[in-house]
Amino acid sequence: MSPDAAATDWIVLKFGGTSVSRRTRWDTIGRLMRERQADEDARVLVVVSALSGVTNELQAITDHHADAAEVARRIDALVERHRAYCGELSIDADAVLGERLAALRALGQDPRRESGALAWQAEVLAQGELLSSTLGVAYLRTQGMDVDWLDARDWLQAQSLPNQSDWSRRLSVSCRYLGDAALRERFRGNGRLLITQGFIARADDGGTAILGRGGSDTSAAYFGALLQARRVEIWTDVPGMFSANPRVVPDARLLSRLDYEEAQEIATTGAKVLHPRCIHPCREARVPIWIRDTERPQMAGTVIDHRAATVPGVKAISSRRGIVLVSMETIGMWQQVGFLSDVFERFKQHGLSIDLIGSSEANVTVSLDPSDNLVNSNVLDALCADLAEVCRVKVIAPCSAITLVGRGMRSLLHKLTDVWSEFGRERVHLISQSSNDLNLTFVVDEALVDGMMPRLHDLLTHSGAMPVDITEVFGPSWKQIEPSGGSRREPWWRKQRARLLAAAQTDSPRYVYHLPTVRERARGLAEVGAVDRRFYALKANPHPAILRALADEGFGFECVSQAELEHLFSVLPTLDATRVLFTPSFAPRSEFADAIARDVWVTLDSVYPLQHWPELFANRQIALRIDPGYGLGHHEKVRTGGKEAKFGLPAEALPEFIAAARAAKARIVVLHAHVGSGIQDVSHWPQVYAQLVNLAEQIGTVSAIDVGGGIGVPYKPDGEDFDIPAFAAAMADIKAAWPQYALWIEPGRYLVAEAGVLLAKVTQVVDKLGQRRIGLDAGMNALMRPALYNAWHEIVNLSRLDDADGVPAEIVGPICESSDVLGKRRGLPDATAEGDVALIATAGAYGFVMANRYNLRALPVEEVLDV
Ligand code: ASP
Ligand code: MG
């Protein structure tokens, strides 16, 4: 077969279980068939799965084969289910399914049942697709369509492979899919509109063979290749392949166009949309694959073909659970000849196919993927027993493999720095880089994976390793396709545009703070009833108007330096000292002395001050900051826990601290932890709390627990607001469990970030070697966060707010440093010109307060809006 042979007139459509289990879905199938016939003058072959859940039920029957009563009971339930569905389709169950249901019952009486013979299991499993395809043909005929039923086994022939186990030879087969003109001619005799079964094929002995779970996609691909179809359409319940599992990563982007190799890699490494085995046949025959969503038939989905442009970069990050690692250590000699062949031979004997490999002089570690293998404890025990003859074996499970997929992984390493450091926090058992340069895989403990995926996806898009602005490849995000309940409030600055534009005409750059927004956030937190005291961490933004507004809202304050204390009391001279916390880092003795003289709460986070300046703390109540042992947050540089962080007393050092406090006659009454910032997941605080409570019990004198701040805000326009009700519920649970402690929090960013914007003027627009740069009169001197943490701030052209996005540009400042970049790949309007006003959003926290006079540029001005 020549790969470029002209396509025939066939289009193959495959529908999965959920797409065949409702009458309306069959109406959709009928309509899609008619449209293809009428609009494209095509012949249509539809491949169907069993009704949803039916294959699982049939599998359960094979699992319980020895129990005749159980088998009979389960068969009865399946018969009932299909009869009821005939009712929904208004077709006569006896006339349409009578014979098939009798065949299903007969399998329950079959003499091969007792032993669970593999050939019998295959017959049983095949019934689901035989039933669903029969139903569909009957229903569409009642709708006036001229469709015919086709037995897939007459066209798909199982092919046995070397070293295959008996199980896979019957229940996980591959088929021949090279068709010739004669076959295609014969096939035309079947009719123009056909429905057949996925999942089943003819075994060598003439009986039934099974393609393996999820095998209907592969059936469709085999038919597509055999028939040299124009395309194979896989209709499913998601719009296509995504850059990550959208259920775990709402920011995941639809992948609009992929080549076969990338699609193969994505499917193999975890995406469930397409069965990995189905790509190869289409690739060989050069049949394009379309992935379509039955619920959203108008969406273009994913197209996989050989014409897809080659775009280097990470296309997807996927994960697979249930990975088993087998580590094998030589017991023989250094560089023992034939070691690999000795061990691999044993995998072969057990019919196990190996996925990843890592090796050293004396060890080789491999992974077994459960989707290619029957990896149960019997098989593993037998394998290990055999391997023990030639090496020391260790099984590490359960693990998960996290894979980055994309072309040219090896040339992307410099963009993966943040990804490496994310993995650096976890235990990585194996790293493997595929020899086709399409994937990089990390094997970690299974429990870690779900939490890591959204963060890794974020790092990949931020670093540019995943080139999401290439719109031929990256479509909309899952969040855009299916907006969830949670969303972001409309930012205040949109309504204040005219005022902001006028203000920007005078001094620039300029920070503008919106006090009503500060109050709104403060009141949101005030609703969290379980919290007894709220302190504003004023390092985020010490503007006097903000301090006064928050004092009026009942907030206390947290200061980290003597200068902050002085500033606070100069703005609020009558503030009660018990509303102030002093939590410095490596401050000199004099600052502690000053804080104590003011009688504010003083927090220590190491034993040093108690041991060296005990007289300061004599007969005083102190707070203790604990390092819970790990850090969290939006960037490595803001995580404040763990060995790498300078903050906090590790739990191990608590006895020493208690002793020093006793010696100094200080009483530890507050226990505090703060592990980072930009945290959106409310489950974090209860975790910290539980740890602190544990320690508080050891100390005995603690009456308040301060869980810190770190509450995140949405920096992205499609980000979500922090879930205050969920936070309130989590805090209420804590309070209910440990009512004896007062509960304190100390947010900073959350109160002020969204309330502030930075306005700057466009200075120049320059195109250099194909890269557009928009210069502003504000850069890393005015807002350090992008340069310091790779922070992402929304940047808009306020003068042309309603214009469409233009070519992606880098937004740069006036500082003589390469890192003076406020935003990369931003689609500001093409007409953006000198003098336009740019607005950098969510700049109210850590904005002006971190601004500096580098290059001797003036500090930005600040302005407050109170309405
Ligand atoms: N019905 C089979 C299964 O559930 C095949 C398929 O749906 O793809 O595995
Ligand atoms: Mg499927």
XYZ file of N, CA and C in Angstrom, residues 158-165 168-169 172-175 204 277:
48
model
N -6.951 -11.111 14.100
C -5.887 -10.989 15.109
C -4.577 -11.542 14.564
N -3.505 -10.935 15.005
C -2.187 -11.316 14.506
C -1.343 -11.657 15.718
N -0.817 -12.871 15.786
C -0.071 -13.143 17.013
C 1.354 -12.621 16.896
N 1.855 -12.138 17.998
C 3.188 -11.533 18.030
C 4.121 -12.442 18.804
N 5.410 -12.364 18.502
C 6.356 -13.202 19.243
C 6.326 -12.875 20.745
N 6.546 -13.874 21.568
C 6.647 -13.721 23.030
C 5.374 -13.195 23.687
N 4.260 -13.326 23.013
C 3.013 -12.868 23.603
C 2.528 -13.891 24.622
N 1.945 -13.409 25.715
C 1.372 -14.361 26.670
C 0.044 -14.864 26.108
N -2.635 -12.194 26.402
C -2.703 -11.110 25.424
C -2.979 -11.646 24.020
N -2.648 -12.881 23.766
C -2.940 -13.467 22.456
C -4.469 -13.558 22.218
N -5.813 -9.176 24.268
C -5.200 -7.875 23.985
C -4.467 -7.971 22.655
N -5.227 -8.267 21.617
C -4.594 -8.593 20.335
C -4.356 -7.354 19.471
N -3.449 -7.530 18.521
C -3.290 -6.553 17.446
C -3.825 -7.206 16.172
N -4.170 -6.384 15.197
C -4.737 -6.935 13.964
C -3.948 -6.471 12.752
N -7.172 -16.521 15.668
C -6.601 -17.501 14.738
C -7.463 -18.753 14.616
N -2.793 2.723 21.056
C -2.549 1.785 19.971
C -3.192 2.211 18.658
